[in-house]
Short mmCIF file of C-alpha atoms and ligand atoms in Angstrom, two decimals:
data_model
loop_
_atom_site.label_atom_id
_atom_site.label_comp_id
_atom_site.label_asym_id
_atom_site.label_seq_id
_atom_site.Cartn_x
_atom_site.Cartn_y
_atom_site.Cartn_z
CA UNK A 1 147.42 59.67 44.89
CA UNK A 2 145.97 61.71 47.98
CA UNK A 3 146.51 60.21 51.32
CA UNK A 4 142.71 59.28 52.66
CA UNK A 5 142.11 59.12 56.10
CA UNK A 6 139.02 59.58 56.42
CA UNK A 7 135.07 59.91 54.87
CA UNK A 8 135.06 63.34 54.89
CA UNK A 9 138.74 63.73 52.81
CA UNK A 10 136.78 61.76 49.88
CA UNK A 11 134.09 64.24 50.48
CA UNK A 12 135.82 66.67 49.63
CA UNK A 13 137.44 65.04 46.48
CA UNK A 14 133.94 64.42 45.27
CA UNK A 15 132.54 67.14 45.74
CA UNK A 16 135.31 69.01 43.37
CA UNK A 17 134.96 66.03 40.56
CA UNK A 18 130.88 65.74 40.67
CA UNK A 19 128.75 67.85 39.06
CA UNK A 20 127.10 70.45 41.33
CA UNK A 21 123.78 69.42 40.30
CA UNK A 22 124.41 65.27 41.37
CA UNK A 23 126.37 66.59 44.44
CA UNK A 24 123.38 68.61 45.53
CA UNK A 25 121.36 65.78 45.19
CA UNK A 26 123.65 63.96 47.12
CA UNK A 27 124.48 66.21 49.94
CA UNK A 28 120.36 67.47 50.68
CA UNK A 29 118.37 67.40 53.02
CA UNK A 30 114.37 68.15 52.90
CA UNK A 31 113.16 71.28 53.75
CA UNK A 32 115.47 72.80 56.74
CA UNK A 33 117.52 70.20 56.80
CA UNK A 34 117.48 69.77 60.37
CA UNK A 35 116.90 65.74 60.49
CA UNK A 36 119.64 65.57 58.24
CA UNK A 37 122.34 67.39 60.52
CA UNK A 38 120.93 65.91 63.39
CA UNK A 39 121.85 62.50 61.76
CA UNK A 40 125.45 63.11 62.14
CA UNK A 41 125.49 65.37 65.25
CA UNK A 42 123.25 63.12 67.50
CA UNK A 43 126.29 60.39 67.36
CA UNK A 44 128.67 62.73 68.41
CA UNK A 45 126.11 62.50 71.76
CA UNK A 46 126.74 59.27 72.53
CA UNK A 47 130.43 58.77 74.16
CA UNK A 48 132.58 55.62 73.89
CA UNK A 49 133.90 53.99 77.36
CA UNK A 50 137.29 53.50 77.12
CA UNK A 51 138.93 50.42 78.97
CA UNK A 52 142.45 49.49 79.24
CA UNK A 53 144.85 46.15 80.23
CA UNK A 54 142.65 43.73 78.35
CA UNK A 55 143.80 41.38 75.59
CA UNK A 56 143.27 42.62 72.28
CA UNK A 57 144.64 40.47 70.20
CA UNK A 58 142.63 37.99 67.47
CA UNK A 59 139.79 40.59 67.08
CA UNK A 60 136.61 40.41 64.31
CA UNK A 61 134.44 42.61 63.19
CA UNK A 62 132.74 39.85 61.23
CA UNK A 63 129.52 38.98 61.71
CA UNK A 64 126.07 37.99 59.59
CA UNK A 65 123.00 40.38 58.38
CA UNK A 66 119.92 38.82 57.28
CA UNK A 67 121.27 35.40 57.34
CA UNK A 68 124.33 36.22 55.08
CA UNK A 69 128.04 36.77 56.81
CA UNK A 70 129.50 39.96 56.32
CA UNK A 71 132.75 41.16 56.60
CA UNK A 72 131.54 43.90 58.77
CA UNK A 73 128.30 44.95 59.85
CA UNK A 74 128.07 47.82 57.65
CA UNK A 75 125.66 47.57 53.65
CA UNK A 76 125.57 49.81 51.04
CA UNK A 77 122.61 51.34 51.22
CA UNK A 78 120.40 52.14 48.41
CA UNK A 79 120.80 54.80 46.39
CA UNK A 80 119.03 56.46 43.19
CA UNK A 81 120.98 58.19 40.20
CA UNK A 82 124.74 56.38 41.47
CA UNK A 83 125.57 56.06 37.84
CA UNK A 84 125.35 59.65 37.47
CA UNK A 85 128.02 60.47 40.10
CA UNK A 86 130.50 58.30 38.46
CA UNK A 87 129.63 56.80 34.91
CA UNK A 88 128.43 52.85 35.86
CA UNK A 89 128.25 54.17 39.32
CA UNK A 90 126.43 50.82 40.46
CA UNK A 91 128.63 48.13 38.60
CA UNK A 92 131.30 50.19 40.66
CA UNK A 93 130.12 50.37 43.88
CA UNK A 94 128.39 46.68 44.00
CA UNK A 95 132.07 45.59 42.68
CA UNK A 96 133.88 46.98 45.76
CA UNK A 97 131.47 45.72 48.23
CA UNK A 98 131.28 42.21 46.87
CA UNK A 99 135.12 42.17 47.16
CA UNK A 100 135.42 43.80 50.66
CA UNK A 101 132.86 41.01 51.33
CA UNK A 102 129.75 43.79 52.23
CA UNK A 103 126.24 43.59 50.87
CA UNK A 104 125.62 46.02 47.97
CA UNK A 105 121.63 47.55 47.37
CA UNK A 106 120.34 48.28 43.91
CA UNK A 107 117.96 50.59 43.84
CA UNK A 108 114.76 51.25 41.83
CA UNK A 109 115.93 54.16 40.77
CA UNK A 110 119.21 52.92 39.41
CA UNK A 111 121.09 53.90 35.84
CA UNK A 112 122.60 50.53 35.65
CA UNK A 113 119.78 47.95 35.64
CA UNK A 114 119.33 44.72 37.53
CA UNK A 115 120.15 42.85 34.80
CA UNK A 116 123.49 44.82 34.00
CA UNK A 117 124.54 44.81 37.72
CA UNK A 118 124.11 41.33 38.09
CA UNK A 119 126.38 40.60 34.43
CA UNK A 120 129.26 42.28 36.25
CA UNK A 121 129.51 40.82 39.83
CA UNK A 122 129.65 37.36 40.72
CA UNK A 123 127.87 37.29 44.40
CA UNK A 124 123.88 37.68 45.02
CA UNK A 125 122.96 41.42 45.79
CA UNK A 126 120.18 42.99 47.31
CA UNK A 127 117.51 44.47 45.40
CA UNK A 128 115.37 47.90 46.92
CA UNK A 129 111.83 47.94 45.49
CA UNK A 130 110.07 50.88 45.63
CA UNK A 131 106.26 50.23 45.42
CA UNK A 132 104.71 51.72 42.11
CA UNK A 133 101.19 52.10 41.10
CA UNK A 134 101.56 50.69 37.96
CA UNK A 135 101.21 47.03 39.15
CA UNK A 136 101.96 45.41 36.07
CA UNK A 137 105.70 47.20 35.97
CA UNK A 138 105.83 46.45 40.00
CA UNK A 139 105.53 42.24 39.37
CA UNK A 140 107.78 42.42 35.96
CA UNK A 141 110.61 44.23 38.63
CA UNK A 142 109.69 41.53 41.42
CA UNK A 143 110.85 38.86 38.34
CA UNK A 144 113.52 40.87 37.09
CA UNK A 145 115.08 40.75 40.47
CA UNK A 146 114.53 37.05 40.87
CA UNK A 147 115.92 36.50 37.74
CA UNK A 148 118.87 38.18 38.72
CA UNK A 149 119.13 35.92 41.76
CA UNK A 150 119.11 38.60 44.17
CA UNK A 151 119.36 37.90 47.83
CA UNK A 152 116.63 39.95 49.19
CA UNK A 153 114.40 42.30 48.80
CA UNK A 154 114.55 45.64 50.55
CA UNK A 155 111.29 47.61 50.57
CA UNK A 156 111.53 50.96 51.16
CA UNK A 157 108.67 52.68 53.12
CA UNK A 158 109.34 55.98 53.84
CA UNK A 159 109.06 57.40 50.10
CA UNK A 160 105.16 57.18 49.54
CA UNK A 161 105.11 61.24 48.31
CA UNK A 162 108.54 62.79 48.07
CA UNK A 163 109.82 65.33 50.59
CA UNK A 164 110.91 68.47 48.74
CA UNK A 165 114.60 69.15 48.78
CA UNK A 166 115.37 72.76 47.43
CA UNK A 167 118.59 72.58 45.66
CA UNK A 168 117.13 69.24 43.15
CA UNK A 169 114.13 72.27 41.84
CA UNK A 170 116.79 75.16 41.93
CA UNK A 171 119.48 72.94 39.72
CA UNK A 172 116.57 71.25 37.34
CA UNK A 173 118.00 67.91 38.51
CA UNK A 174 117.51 65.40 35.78
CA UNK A 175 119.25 62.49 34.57
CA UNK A 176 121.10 62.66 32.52
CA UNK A 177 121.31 66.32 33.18
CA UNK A 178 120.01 68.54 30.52
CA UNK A 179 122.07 71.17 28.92
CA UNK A 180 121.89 74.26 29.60
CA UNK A 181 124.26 77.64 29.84
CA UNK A 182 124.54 76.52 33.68
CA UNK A 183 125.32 73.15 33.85
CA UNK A 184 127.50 73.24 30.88
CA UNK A 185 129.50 75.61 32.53
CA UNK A 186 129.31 73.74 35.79
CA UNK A 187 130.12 70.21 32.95
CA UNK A 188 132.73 72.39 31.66
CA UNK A 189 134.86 72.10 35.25
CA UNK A 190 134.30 68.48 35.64
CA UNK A 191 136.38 67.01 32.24
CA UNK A 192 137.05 64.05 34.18
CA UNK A 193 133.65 63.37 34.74
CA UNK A 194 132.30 63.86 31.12
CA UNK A 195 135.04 62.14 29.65
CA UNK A 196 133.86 58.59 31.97
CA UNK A 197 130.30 59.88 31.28
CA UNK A 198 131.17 60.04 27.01
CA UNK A 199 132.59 56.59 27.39
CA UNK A 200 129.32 54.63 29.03
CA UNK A 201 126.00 53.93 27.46
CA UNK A 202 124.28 53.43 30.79
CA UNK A 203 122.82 57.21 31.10
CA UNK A 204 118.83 56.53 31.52
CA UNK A 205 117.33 55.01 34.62
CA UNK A 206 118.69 51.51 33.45
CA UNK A 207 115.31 49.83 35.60
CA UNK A 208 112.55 51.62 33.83
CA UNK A 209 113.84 53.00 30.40
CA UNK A 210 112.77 50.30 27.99
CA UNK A 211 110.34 48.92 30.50
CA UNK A 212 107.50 51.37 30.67
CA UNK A 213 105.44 52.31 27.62
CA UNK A 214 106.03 55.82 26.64
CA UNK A 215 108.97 56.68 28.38
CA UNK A 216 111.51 57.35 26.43
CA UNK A 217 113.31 60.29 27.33
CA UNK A 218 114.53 62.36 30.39
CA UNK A 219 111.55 64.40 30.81
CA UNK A 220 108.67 61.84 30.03
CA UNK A 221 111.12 59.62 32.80
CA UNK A 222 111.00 62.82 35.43
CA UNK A 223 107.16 62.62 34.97
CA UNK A 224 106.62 58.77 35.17
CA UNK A 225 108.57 58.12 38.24
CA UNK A 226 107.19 61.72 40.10
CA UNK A 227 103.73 60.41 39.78
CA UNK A 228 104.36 56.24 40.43
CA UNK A 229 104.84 56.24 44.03
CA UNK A 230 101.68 54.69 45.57
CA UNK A 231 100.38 57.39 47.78
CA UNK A 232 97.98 54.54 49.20
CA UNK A 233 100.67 51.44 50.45
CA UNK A 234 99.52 49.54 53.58
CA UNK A 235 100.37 46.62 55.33
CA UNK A 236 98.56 44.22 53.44
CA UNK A 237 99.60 45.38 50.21
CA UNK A 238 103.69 45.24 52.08
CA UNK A 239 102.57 41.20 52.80
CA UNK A 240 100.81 40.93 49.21
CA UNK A 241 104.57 41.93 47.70
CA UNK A 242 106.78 39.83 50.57
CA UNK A 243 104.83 36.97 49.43
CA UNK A 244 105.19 37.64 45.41
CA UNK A 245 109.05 37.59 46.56
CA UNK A 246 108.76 34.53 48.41
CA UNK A 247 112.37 35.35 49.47
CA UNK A 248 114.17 37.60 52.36
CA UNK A 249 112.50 41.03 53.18
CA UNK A 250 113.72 43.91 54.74
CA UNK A 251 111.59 46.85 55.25
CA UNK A 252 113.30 50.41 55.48
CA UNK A 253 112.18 53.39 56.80
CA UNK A 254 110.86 52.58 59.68
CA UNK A 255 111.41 55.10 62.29
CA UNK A 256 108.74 54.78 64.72
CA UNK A 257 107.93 51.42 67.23
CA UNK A 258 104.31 51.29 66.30
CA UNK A 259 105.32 50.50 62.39
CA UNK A 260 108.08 48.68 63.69
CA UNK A 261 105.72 46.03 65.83
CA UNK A 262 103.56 46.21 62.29
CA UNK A 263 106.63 45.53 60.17
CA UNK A 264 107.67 42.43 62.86
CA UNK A 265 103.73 40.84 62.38
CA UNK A 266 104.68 41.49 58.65
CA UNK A 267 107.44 38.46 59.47
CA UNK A 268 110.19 40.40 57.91
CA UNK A 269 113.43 39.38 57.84
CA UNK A 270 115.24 42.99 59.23
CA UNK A 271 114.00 46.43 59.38
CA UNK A 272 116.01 49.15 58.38
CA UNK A 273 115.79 52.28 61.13
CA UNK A 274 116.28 54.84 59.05
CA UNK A 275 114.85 58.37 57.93
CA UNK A 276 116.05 58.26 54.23
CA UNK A 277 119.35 59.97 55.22
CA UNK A 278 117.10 63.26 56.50
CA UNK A 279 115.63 63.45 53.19
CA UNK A 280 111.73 62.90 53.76
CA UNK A 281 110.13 63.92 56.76
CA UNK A 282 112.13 67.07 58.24
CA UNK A 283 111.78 67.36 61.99
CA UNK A 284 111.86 63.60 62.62
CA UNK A 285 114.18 62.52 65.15
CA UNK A 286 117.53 60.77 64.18
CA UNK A 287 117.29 57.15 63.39
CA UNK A 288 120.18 56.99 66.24
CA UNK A 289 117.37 58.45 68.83
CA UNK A 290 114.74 56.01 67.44
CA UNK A 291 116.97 53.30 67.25
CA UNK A 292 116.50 52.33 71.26
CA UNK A 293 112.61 52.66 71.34
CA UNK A 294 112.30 50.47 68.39
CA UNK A 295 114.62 47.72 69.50
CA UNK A 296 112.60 47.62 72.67
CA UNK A 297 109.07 47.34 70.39
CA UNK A 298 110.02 44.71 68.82
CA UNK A 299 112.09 42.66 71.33
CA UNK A 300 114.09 40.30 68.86
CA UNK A 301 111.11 39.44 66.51
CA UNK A 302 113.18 40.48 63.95
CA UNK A 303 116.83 41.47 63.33
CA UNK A 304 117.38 45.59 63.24
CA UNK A 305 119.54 47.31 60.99
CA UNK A 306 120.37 51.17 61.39
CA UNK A 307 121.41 54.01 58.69
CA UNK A 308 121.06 57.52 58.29
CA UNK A 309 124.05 60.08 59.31
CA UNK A 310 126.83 56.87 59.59
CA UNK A 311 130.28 58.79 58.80
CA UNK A 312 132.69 56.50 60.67
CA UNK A 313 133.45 53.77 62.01
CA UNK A 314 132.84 54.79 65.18
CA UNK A 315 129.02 55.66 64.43
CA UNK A 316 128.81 51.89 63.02
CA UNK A 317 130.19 50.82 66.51
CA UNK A 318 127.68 52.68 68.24
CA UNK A 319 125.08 51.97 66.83
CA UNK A 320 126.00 47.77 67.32
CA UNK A 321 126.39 48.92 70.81
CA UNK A 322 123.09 50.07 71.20
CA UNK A 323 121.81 46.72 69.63
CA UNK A 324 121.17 47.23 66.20
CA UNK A 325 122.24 44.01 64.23
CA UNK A 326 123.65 45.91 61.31
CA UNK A 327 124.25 49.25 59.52
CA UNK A 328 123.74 50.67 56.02
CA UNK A 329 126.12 53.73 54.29
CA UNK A 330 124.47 56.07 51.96
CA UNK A 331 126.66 59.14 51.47
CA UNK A 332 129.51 57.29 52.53
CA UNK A 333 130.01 54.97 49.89
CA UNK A 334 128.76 57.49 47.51
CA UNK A 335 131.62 60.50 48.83
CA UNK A 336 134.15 57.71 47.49
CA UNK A 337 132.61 56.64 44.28
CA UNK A 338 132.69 60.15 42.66
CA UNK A 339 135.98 60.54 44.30
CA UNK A 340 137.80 57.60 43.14
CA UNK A 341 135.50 55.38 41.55
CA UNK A 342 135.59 51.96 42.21
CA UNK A 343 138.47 52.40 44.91
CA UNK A 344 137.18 55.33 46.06
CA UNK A 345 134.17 52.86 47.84
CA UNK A 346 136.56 50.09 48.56
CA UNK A 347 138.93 53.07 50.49
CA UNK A 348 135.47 54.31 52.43
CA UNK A 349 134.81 50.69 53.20
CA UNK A 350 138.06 50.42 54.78
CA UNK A 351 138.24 53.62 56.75
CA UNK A 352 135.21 52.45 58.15
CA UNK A 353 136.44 48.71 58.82
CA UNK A 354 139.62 50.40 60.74
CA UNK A 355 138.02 52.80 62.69
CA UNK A 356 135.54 50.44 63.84
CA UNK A 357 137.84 47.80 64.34
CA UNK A 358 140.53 49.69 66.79
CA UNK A 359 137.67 51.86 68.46
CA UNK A 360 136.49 48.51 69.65
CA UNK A 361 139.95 47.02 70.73
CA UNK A 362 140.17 50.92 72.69
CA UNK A 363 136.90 50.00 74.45
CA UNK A 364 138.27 46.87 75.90
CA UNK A 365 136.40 44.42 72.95
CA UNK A 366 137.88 41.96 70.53
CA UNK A 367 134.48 40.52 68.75
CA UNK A 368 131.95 43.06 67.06
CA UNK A 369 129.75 40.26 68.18
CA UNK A 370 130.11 40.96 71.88
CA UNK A 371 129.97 44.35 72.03
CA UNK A 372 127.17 45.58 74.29
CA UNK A 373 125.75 49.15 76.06
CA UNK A 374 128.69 48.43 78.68
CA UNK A 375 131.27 50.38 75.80
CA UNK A 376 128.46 53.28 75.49
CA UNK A 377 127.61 56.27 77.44
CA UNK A 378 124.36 57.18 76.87
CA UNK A 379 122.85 60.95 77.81
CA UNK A 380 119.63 60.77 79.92
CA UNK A 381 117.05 61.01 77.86
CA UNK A 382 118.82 60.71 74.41
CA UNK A 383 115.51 59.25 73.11
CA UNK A 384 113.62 62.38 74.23
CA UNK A 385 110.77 62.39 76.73
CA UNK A 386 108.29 64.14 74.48
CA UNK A 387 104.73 64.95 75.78
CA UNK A 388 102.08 62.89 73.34
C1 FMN B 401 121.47 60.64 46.89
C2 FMN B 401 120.61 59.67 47.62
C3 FMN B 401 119.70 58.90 46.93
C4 FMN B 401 118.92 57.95 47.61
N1 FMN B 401 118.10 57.13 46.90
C5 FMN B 401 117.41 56.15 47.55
C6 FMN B 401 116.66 55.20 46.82
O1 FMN B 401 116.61 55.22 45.59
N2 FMN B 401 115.98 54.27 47.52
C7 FMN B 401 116.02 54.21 48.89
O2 FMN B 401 115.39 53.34 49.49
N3 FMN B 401 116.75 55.09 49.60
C8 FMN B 401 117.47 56.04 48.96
N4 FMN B 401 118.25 56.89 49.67
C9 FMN B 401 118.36 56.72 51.14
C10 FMN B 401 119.50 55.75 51.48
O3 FMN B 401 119.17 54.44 51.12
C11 FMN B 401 119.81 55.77 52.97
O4 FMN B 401 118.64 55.54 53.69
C12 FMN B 401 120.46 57.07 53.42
O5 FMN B 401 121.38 57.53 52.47
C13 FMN B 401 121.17 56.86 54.75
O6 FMN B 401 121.70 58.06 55.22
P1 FMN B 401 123.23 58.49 55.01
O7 FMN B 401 123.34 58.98 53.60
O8 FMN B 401 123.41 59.55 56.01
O9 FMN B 401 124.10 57.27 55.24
C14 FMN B 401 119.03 57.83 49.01
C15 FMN B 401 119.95 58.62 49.70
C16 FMN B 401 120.75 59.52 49.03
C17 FMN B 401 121.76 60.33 49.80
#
């Protein structure tokens, strides 16, 4: 068993037991990538103060995100294809967080389905709902989810036309992934992988194979979901769906205070700062930039949750320091699934619990709760002073 330390050591197991082709479309950005590095290195901006000769005993990094308590403030974010990094990726990964006591997002674009998620955990989860144009599949997914008894229901904004990420056209990313010379002698390296994948029915986009007419295989799949996001969402069509759901809403992507004062009028529940993990709009600033201007827009009216570039503990920490109310993983949790599986997320979960939790004793705090700009040191003009 490898001694993990750290996010990036289960990076680096991953990357050598995934497929190149699902790593790829792990590890992209759009375009230049530059919002996706800038993710990562714009934390390493902000400094931690460090205090010393206070009590740190009895500390908690406990707290509550959109009404629910949470072991820490840190979700799993969602994520498309996770049953193709590891074979019933999502069963997994919403496993490990509902025993490390973390909320775990399904997403749309899932291979396990609602349905088959919610048969193998015992807590609520949270649902991500990408809106379609085919409105008759959109309300049948609403009820599907409500079925399932899930918690809330994350919208996601930000993906209204899809922002090109090179690597996904070069490797003919498909799921499952179609054989040919390359990729079966990329397949042929990853036994461990194809041996899980051999064993597992759930190989099809588990949400929408067996739910749309006429999609039945990978290709017709490709083509359906390329062509169903609604190029033409607005705000009232975001209130016509919160109130189909009747339940909690949290609405992701939001990177900009203008749509973040529209999402509060909304009456959302959260809003998730976030870029899609650098994988839409390239040159956007990092959610950690944005993150400041958009707390002030909305001034309370509704809780804020931050993701995009989180790789420690000590990101999470900043980022509750700055004010956000919570944090979602992406990568993170994924890096540890097609390292270890099931384990593998639970281990990510906990490098992130411990480096969040003694950072904060370091800076002099023993509640995540209380922890304030006083621990940061913010660089003038982090948030950019950028002509209009
Ligand atoms: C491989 C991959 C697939 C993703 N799929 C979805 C998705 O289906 N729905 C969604 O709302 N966001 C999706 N995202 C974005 C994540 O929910 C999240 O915003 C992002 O990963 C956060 O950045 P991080 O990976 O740096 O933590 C995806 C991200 C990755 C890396």
């Amino acid at each position: 068993m490898p001694v993990i330390t750290c996010i990036d050591d289960l990076k680096r197991l991953y990357k050598r037991r995934a497929p190149k082709m699902f790593y790829d479309y792990c590890e992209s950005g759009s375009w230049t990538e530059q919002t996706f590095a800038e993710n990562t290195s714009d934390f390493s901006k902000l400094r931690l103060r460090q205090r010393v000769a206070v009590d740190m005993t009895n500390r908690s990094i406990a707290t509550t995100m959109a009404g629910q308590d949470v072991a820490m403030p840190v979700a799993l974010a969602p994520v498309g294809l996770t049953g193709m990094q590891r074979a019933d990726g999502e069963i997994k990964a919403a496993r490990a967080a509902e025993s490390f006591g973390v909320p775990f997002t399904l997403s749309t674009m899932s291979i396990c389905s609602i349905e088959d998620v919610a048969a193998h955990t015992r807590k609520p989860f949270w649902f991500q709902l990408y809106t379609m144009k085919d409105q008759d599949y959109l309300k049948r997914l609403i009820q599907r989810a409500k079925d399932a008894k899930c918690s809330a229901l994350v919208i996601t904004l930000d993906l209204q036309v899809l922002g090109q990420r090179h690597m996904d056209l070069k490797n003919g990313l498909s799921a499952p992934p179609k054989l040919t010379a390359k990729s079966l002698a990329d397949l042929a390296t990853r036994w461990s992988w194809g041996l899980e994948m051999l064993g597992t029915k759930r190989r099809d986009m588990g949400n929408v194979v067996g739910h749309v007419k006429g999609v039945t295989d990978p290709s017709s799949l490709m083509a359906w979901t390329a062509e169903q996001f609604d190029p033409q969402l607005d705000w009232s069509k975001i209130a016509q769906i919160k109130e189909m759901w009747g339940g909690k809403v949290i609405l992701k992507g939001i990177l900009d205070p203008e749509d973040a004062k529209m999402a509060a009028k909304v009456g959302c529940d959260a809003i998730v700062v976030s870029n899609h993990g650098g994988r839409q709009l390239d040159g956007a600033l990092s959610s950690i930039r944005m993150l400041d201007p958009i707390l002030q827009a909305v001034g309370g009216e509704t809780e804020v949750f931050l993701d995009s570039g989180i790789r420690s503990g000590q990101d999470v920490l900043k980022a509750m320091a700055m004010g956000a109310s919570g944090t979602m993983i992406g990568r993170a949790f994924v890096y540890g699934l097609g390292a270890m599986g099931e384990e593998g997320v639970r281990k990510a979960l906990e490098v992130l619990a411990k480096e969040m939790d003694v950072s904060m004793a370091l800076c002099g705090h023993r509640d995540i709760n209380e922890v304030g700009r006083d621990v940061l040191m913010i660089p003038e003009d982090f948030s950019g002073r950028w002509a209009a």
